Short mmCIF file of C-alpha atoms and ligand atoms in Angstrom, two decimals:
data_model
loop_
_atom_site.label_atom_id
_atom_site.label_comp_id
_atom_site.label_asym_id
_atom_site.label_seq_id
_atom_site.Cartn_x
_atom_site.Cartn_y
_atom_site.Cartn_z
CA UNK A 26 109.95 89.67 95.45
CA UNK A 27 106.56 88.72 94.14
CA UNK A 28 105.89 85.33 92.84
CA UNK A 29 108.17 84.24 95.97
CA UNK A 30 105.41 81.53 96.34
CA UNK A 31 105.80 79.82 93.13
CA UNK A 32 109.61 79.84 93.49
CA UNK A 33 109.11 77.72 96.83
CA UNK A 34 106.34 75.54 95.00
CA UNK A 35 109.35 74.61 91.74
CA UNK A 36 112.01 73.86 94.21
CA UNK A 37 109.80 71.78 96.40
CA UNK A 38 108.62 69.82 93.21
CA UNK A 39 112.21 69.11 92.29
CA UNK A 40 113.31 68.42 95.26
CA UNK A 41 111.28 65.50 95.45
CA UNK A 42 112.74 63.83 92.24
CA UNK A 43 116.35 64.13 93.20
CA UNK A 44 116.16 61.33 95.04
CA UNK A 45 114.97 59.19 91.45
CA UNK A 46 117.09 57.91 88.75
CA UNK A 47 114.79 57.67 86.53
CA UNK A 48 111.90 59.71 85.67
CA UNK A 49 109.01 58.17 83.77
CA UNK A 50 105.88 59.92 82.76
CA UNK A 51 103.85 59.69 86.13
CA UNK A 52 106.67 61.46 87.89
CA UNK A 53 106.64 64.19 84.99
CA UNK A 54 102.66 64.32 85.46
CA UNK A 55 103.00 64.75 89.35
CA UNK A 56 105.65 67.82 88.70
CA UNK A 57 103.74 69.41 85.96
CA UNK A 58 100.50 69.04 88.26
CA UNK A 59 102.22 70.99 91.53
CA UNK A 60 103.77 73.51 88.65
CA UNK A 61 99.97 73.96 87.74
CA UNK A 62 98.75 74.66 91.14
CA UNK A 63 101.66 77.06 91.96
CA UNK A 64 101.27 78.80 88.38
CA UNK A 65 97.26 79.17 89.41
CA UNK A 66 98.51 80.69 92.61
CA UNK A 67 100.65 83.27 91.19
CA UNK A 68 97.87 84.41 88.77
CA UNK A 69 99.25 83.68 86.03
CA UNK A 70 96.72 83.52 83.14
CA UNK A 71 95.29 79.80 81.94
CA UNK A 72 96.23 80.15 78.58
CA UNK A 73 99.89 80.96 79.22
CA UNK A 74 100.25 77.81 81.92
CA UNK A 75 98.52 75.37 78.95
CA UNK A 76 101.22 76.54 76.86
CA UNK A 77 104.05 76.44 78.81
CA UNK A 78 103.36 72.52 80.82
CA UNK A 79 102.47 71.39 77.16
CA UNK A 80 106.15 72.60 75.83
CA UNK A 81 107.49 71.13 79.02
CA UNK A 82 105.52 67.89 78.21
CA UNK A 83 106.31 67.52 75.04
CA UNK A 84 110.25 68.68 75.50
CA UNK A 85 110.90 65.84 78.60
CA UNK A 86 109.00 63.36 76.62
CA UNK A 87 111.17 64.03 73.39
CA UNK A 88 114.36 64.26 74.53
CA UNK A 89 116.23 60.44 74.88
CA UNK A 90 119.46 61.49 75.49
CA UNK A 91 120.03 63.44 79.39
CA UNK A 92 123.86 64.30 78.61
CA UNK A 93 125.62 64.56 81.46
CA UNK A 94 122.92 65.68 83.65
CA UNK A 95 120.60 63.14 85.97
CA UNK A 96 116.95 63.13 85.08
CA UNK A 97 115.78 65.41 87.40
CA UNK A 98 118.29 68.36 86.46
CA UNK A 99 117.36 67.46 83.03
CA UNK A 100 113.90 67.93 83.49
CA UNK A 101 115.04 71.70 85.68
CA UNK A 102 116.79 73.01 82.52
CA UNK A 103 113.93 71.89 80.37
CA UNK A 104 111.43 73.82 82.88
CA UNK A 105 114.30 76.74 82.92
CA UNK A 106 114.14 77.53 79.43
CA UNK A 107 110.59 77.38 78.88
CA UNK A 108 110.45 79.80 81.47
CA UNK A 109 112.76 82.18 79.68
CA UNK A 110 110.88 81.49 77.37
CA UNK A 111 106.95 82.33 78.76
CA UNK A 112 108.96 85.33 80.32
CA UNK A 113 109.34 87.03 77.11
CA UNK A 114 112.73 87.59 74.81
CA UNK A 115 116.35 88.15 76.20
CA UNK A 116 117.12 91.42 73.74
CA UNK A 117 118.05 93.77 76.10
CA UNK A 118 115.44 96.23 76.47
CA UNK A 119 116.12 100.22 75.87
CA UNK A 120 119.44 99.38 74.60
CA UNK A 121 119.78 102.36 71.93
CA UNK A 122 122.58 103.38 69.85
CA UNK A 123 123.38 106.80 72.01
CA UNK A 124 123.34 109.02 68.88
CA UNK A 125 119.52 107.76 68.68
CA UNK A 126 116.85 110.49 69.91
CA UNK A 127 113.98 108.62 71.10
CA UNK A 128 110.42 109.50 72.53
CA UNK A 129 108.56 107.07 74.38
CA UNK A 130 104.81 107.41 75.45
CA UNK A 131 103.41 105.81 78.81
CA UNK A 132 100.16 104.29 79.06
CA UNK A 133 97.76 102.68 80.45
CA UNK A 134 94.81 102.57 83.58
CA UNK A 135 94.43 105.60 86.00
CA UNK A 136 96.47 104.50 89.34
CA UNK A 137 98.27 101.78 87.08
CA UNK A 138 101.85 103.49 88.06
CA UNK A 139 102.69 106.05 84.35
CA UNK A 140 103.61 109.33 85.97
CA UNK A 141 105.89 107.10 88.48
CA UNK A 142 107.42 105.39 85.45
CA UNK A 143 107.48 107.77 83.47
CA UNK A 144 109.84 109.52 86.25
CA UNK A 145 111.23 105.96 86.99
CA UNK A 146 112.40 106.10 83.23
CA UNK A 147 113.95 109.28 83.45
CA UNK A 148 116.03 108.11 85.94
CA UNK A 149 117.12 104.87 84.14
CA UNK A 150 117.98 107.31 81.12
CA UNK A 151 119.53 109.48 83.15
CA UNK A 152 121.76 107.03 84.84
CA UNK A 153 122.64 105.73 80.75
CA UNK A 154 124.50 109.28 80.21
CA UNK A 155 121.11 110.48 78.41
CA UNK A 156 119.40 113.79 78.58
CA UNK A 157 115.82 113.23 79.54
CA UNK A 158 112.74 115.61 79.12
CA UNK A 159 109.19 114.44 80.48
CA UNK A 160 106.03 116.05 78.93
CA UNK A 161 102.65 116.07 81.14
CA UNK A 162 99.97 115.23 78.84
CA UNK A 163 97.60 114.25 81.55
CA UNK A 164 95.13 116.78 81.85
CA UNK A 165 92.64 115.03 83.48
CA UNK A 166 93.59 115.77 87.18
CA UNK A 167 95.74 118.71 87.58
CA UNK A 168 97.46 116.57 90.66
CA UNK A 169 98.95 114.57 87.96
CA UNK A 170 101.12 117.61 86.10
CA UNK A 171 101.66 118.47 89.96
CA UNK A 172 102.73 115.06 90.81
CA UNK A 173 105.24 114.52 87.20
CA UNK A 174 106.77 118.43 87.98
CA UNK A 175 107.50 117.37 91.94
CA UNK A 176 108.93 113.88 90.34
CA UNK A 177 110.97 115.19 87.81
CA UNK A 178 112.57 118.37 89.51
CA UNK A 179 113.19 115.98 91.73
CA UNK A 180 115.80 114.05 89.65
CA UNK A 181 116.87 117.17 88.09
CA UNK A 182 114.86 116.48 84.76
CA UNK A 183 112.95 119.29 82.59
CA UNK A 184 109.09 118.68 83.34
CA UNK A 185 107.42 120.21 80.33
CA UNK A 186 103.79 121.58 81.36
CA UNK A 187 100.84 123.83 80.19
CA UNK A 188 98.25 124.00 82.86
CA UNK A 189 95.75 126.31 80.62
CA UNK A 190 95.74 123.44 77.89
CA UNK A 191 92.35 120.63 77.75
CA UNK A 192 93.85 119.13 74.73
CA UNK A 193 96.73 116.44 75.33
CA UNK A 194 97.76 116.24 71.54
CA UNK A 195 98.32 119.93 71.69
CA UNK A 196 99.94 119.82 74.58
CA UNK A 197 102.41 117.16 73.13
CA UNK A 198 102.27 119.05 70.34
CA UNK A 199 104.08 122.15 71.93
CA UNK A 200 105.73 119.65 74.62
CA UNK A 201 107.78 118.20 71.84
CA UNK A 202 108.80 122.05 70.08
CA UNK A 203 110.00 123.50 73.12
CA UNK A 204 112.24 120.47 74.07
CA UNK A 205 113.79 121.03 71.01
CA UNK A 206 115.62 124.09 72.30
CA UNK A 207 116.74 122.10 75.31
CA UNK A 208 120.00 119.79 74.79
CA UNK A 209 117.72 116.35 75.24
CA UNK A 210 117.62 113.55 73.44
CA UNK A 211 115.07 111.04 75.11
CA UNK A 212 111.24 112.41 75.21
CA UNK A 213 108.72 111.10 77.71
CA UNK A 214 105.10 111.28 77.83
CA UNK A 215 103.04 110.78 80.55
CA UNK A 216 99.03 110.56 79.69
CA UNK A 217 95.93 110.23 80.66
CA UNK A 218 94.10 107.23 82.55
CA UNK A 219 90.66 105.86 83.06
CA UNK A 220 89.49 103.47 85.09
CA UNK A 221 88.00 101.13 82.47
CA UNK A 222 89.08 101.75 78.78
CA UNK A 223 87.31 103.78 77.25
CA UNK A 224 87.27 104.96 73.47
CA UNK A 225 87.60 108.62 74.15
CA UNK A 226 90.81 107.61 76.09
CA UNK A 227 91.90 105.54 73.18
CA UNK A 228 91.02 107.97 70.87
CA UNK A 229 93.26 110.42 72.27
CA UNK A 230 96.08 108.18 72.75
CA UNK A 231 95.55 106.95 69.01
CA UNK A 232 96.15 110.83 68.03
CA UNK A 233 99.16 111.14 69.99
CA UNK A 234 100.88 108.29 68.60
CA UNK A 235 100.48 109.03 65.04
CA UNK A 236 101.14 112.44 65.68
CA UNK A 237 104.53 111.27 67.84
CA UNK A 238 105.45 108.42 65.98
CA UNK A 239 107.01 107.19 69.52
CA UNK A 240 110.29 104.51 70.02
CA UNK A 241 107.87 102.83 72.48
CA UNK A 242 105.02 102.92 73.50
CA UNK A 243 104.92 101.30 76.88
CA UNK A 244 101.91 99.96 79.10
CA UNK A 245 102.13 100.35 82.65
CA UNK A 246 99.64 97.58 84.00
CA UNK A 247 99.78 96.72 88.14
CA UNK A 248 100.97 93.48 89.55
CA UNK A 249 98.13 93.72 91.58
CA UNK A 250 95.53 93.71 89.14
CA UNK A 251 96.25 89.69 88.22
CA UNK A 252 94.90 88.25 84.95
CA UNK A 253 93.21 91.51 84.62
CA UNK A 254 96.18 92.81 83.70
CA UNK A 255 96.05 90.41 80.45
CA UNK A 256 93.12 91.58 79.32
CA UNK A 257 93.79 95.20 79.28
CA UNK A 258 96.91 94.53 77.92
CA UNK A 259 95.60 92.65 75.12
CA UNK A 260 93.24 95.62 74.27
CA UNK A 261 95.39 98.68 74.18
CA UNK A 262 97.77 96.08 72.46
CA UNK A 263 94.92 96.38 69.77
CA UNK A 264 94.88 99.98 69.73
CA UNK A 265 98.31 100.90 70.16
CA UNK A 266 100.45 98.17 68.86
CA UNK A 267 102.37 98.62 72.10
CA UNK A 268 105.91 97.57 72.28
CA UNK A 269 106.16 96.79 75.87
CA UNK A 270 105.22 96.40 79.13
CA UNK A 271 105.90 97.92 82.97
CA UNK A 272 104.21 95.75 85.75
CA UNK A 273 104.41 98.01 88.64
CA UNK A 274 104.17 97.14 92.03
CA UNK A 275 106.07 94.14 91.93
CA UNK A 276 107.10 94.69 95.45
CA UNK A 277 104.43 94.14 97.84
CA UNK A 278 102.21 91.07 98.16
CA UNK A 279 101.78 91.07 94.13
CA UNK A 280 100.95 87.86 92.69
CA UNK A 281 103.03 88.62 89.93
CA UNK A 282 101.65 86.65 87.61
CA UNK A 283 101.55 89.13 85.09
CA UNK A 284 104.79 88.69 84.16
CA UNK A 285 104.66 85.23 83.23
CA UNK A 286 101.44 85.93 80.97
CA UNK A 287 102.26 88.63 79.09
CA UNK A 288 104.09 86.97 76.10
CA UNK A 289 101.49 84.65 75.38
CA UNK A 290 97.92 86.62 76.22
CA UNK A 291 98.94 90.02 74.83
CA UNK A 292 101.93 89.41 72.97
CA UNK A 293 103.60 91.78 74.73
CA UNK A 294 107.06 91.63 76.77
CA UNK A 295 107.43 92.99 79.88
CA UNK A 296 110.78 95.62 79.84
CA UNK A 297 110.24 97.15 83.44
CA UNK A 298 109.35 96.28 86.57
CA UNK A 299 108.45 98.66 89.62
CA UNK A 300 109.34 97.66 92.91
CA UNK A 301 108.13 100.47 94.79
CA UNK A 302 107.22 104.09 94.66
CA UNK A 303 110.77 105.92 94.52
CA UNK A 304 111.94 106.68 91.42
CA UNK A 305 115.14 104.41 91.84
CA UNK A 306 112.77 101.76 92.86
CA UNK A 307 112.87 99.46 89.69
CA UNK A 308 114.41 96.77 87.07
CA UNK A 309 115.28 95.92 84.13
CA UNK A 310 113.37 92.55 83.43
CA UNK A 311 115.63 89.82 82.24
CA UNK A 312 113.73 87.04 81.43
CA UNK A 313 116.76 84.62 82.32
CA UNK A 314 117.49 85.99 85.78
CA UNK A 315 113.91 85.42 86.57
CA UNK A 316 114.26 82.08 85.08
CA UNK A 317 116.65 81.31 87.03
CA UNK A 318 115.65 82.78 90.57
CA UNK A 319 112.14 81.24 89.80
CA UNK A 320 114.07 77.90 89.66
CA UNK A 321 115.78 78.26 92.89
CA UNK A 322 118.87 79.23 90.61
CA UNK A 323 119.50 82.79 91.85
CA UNK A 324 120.52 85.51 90.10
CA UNK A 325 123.97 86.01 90.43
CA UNK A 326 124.55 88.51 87.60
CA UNK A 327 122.10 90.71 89.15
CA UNK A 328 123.71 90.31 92.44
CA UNK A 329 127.39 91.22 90.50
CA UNK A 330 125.90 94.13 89.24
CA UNK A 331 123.85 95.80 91.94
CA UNK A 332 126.95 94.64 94.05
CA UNK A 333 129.12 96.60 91.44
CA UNK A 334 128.65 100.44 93.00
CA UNK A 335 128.87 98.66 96.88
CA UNK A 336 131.35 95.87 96.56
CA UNK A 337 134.78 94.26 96.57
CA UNK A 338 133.72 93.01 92.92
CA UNK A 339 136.71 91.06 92.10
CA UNK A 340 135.70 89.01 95.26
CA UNK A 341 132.08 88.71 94.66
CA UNK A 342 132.93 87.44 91.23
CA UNK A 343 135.42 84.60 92.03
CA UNK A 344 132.46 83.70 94.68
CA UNK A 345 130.24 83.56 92.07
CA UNK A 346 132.47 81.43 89.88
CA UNK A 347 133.33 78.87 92.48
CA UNK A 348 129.83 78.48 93.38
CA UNK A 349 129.20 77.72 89.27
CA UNK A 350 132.28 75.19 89.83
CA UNK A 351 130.35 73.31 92.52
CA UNK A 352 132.99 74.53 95.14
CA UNK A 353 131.96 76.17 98.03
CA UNK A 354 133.51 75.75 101.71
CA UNK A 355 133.31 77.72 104.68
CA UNK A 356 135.65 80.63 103.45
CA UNK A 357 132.83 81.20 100.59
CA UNK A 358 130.20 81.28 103.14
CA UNK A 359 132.13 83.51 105.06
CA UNK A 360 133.00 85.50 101.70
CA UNK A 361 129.02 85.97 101.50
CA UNK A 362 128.07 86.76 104.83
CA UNK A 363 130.70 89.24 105.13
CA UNK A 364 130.06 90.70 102.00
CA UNK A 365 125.78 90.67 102.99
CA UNK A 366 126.41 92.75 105.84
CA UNK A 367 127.96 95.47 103.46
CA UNK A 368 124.84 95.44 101.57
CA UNK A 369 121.67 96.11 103.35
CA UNK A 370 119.27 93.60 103.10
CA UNK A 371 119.95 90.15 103.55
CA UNK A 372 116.60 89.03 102.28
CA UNK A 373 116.82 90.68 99.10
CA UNK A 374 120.27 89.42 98.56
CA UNK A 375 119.71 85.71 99.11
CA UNK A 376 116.83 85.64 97.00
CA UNK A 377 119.53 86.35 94.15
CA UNK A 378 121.78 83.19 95.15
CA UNK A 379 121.83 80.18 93.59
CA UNK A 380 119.55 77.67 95.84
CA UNK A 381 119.14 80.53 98.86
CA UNK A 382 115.80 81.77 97.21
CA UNK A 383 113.85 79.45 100.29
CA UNK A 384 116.07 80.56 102.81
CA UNK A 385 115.49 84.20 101.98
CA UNK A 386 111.80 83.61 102.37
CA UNK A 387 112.65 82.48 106.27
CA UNK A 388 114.98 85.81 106.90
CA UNK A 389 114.01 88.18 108.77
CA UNK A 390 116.34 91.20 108.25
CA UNK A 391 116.38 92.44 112.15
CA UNK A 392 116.82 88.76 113.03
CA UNK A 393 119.45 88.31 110.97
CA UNK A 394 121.82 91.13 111.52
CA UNK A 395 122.24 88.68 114.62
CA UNK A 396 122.37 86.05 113.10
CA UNK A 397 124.86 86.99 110.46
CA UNK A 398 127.43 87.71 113.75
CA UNK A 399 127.10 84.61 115.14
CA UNK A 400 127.35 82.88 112.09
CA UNK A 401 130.89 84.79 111.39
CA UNK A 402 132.04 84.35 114.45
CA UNK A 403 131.81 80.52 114.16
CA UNK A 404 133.14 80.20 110.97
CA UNK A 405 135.84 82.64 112.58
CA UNK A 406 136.51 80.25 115.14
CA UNK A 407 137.30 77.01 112.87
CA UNK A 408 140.76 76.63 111.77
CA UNK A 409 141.19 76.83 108.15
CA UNK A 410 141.60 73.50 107.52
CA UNK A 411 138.00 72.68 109.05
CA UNK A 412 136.76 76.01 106.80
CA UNK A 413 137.60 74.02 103.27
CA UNK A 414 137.12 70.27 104.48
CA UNK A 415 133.09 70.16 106.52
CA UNK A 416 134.07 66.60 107.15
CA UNK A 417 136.55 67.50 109.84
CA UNK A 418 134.02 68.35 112.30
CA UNK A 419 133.79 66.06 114.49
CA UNK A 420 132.32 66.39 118.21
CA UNK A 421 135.66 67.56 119.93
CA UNK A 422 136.12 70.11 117.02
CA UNK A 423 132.72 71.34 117.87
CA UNK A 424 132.55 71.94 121.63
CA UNK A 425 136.34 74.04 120.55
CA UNK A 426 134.36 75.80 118.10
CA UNK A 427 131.46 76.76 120.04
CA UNK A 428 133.40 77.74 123.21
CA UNK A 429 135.87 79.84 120.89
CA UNK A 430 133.04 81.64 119.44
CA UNK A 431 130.50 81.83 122.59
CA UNK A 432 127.63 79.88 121.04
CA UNK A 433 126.12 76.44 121.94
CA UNK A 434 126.78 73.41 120.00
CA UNK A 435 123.37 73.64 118.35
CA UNK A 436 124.01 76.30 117.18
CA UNK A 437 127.18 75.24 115.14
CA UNK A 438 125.32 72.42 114.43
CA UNK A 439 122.70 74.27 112.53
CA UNK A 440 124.95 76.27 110.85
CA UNK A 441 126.69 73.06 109.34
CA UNK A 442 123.83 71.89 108.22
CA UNK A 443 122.98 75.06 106.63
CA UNK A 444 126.00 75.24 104.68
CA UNK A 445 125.15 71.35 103.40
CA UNK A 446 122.34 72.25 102.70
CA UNK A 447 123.24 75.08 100.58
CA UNK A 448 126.46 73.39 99.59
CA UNK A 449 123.93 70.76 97.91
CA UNK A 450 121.72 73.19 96.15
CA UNK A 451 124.66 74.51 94.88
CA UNK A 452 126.26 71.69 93.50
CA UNK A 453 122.76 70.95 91.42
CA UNK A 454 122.63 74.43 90.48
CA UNK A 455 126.22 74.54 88.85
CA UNK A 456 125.72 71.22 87.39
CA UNK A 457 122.75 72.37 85.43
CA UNK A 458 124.36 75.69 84.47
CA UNK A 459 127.06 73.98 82.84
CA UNK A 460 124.68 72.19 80.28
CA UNK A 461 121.96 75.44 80.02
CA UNK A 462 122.51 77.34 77.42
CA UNK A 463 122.87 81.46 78.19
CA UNK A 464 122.42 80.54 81.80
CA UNK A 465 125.16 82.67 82.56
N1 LIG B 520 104.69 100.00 95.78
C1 LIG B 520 104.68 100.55 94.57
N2 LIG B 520 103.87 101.59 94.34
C2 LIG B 520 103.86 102.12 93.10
C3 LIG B 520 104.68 101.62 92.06
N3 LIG B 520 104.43 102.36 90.95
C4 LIG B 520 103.50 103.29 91.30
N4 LIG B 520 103.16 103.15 92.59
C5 LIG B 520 102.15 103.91 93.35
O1 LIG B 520 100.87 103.72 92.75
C6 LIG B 520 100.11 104.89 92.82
C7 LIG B 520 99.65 105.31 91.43
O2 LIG B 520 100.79 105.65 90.65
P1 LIG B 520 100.78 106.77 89.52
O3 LIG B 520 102.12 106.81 88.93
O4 LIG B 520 100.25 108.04 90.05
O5 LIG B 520 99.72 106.11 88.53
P2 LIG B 520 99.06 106.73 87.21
O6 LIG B 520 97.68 107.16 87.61
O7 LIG B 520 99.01 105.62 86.23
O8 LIG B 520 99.90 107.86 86.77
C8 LIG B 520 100.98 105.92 93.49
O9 LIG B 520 100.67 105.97 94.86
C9 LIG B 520 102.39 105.40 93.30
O10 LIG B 520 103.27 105.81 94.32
C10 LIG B 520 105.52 100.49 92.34
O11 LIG B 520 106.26 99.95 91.49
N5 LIG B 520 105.49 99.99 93.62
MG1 LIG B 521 99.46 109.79 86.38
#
């Protein structure tokens, strides 16, 4: 995931404080000063990290009372919500009543990612139980009502075209007509880019909203692009009143710091990401997951539901729960590794658990197919009582375990400490959950 980088950069800042019992304001300087640096990194825009380390500030500063949480996971759930918070609102984007026919319009700079989206949206509707039908109103390259026809036919969705047409509104204009003798109920329009904005662009955009009166009008802006992103934002913000944003090309080596901008430079909040070029390559953007994986927190309601169509859910759930209890032995472990290898990627998935988002940085997923084995087999070999009480393994225990499972000592060494390590995070993790409000 992009902004992988900053997510190191906040755990390694709070890992240093968990060692004090109390934090005073030169320990809160020191964090906000490495959140600063790591914020720069990711590209996020200057404005947006004043903001945010002034709320922090102002919040750890203000607040006397800690509850039940030590200083330093006070000071986490402080940094968590403002990060919900700088990430944008929690109303769950394109959440319409289904008897609602809706038309949304995609804009935004040539190569920025529209027709993709716009095909990328189709397939979220699609998925919803909706009937999608996607107009090309870029007339500008022919490749482009090419390129929307291949994408759409692809997923089974009516492409409306007119390749004659040089005028866009008309071609909206008759787009919108003829989908009204098709059974469809959510419109989308792809348009026209530039490379810079210009006004003819706008212009044209200008007459197809008033003449469409769109649900949304959505900016597609690229990950890629950095603060740049803010500023175009903020301009067809101007022209368009848009209602939200799709950062594309979140995959990659993206900065990302779009993302954590948007709400504050352009007043805008991101709905969509893209995390590659397929059309099921994308999500919904929950400004609390993020929060939370940003935080080293994981995302374990992502992880339920992508797990959902794959998984033993039932399982995956209680997992999760434990894990929020602070409990987590060997058999959990297990639980996850076994239920990993079901699932594909292992780096993907541990960036969505609670304190693995470090680890995932280290995986390699050839590597750790191999990995994954030995690591089962070890756990395999301990009896149960060693799999829910760690503090059983002694030396003896671990020259049986190692011979039973055909791996060295070290190596059952290191994968004790892993799970301590993890076990740890955890335990923080759940601790803070309890006290953060909508963390889960
Ligand atoms: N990796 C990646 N590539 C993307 C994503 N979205 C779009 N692209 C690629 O970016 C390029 C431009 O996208 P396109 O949809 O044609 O942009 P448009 O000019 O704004 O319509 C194409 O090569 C797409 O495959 C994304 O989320 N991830
Ligand atoms: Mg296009």
């Amino acid at each position: 995931m992009a902004l992988e980088r900053l997510s190191t950069a906040l755990s390694e800042a709070f890992k240093k404080l968990t060692k004090t019992d109390k934090i005073n304001e030169s320990h809160l300087d020191n964090l906000l000063k490495e959140v600063k640096v790591a914020l720069l990194e990711a590209d996020v825009h200057t404005m947006a990290i004043d903001v945010f380390l002034n709320r922090i500030k102002d919040e750890a500063l203000g607040q006397k009372i800690f509850g039940s949480l030590k200083p330093n996971e006070a000071l986490m759930k402080i940094v968590y919500d403002q990060l919900v918070d700088l990430l944008g609102s929690t109303e769950e984007a394109f959440a319409y009543p289904a008897s609602q026919h809706v038309t949304m319009m995609l804009v935004g700079l040539q190569g920025s990612g529209k027709t993709t989206s716009a095909a990328k949206l189709a397939h979220f509707f699609k998925s919803k139980g909706r009937k999608p039908y996607l107009i090309a109103a870029d007339l500008m390259r022919p490749a482009a009502i090419d390129q929307l026809e291949i994408l759409g036919t692809s997923l089974n969705v009516k492409v409306y075209t007119d390749r004659s047409s040089k005028n866009a509104l008309q071609v909206v204009k008759d787009g919108i007509k003829a989908s009204r003798n098709e059974n469809v109920d959510t419109i989308i329009i792809d348009t026209a880019g530039r490379l810079h904005i210009d006004e003819t662009l706008m212009n044209e955009l200008v007459q197809i909203k008033s003449y469409v009166n769109p649900t949304e009008v959505l900016l597609t802006v690229d990950a890629l692009s950095g603060q740049d992103a803010m500023n175009v934002a903020a301009s067809f913000n101007q022209s368009l009143n848009i209602s939200g944003l799709i950062v594309t090309k979140f995959d990659g080596d993206s900065k990302g710091g779009a993302v954590l901008s948007a709400k504050t430079v352009a007043q805008v909040n991101v709905k969509l990401v893209g995390t590659g070029e397929k059309t099921d390559e994308y999500d919904l953007f929950y400004p609390d997951r993020m929060a939370s994986r940003l935080i080293g927190g994981g995302d374990l309601l992502s992880l339920v539901e992508q797990a959902q169509t794959k998984l033993d859910t039932v399982s995956l759930e209680r997992s999760a729960n434990r894990i929020m209890e602070g409990q987590f032995d060997f058999n959990d472990l297990l639980d996850q590794i076994t239920q990993m290898s079901k699932m594909g990627s292992l780096k993907s998935m541990l960036s969505m658990l609670p304190g693995m988002g470090q680890m995932a940085q280290q995986v390699n997923d050839a590597d750790s197919k191999a990995s994954m084995i030995k690591s089962k087999a070890i756990i395999l070999s301990m009896t149960l009582e060693e799999r829910e009480d760690a503090s059983l393994l002694r030396a003896s225990r671990k020259n049986r375990i190692a011979k039973g499972s055909g791996v060295s000592v070290q190596d059952v060494n290191r994968l004790i400490s892993q799970y301590e390590k993890t076990k740890e995070q955890m335990r923080m993790v759940s601790r803070m959950a309890k006290n953060a409000k909508g963390f889960r």
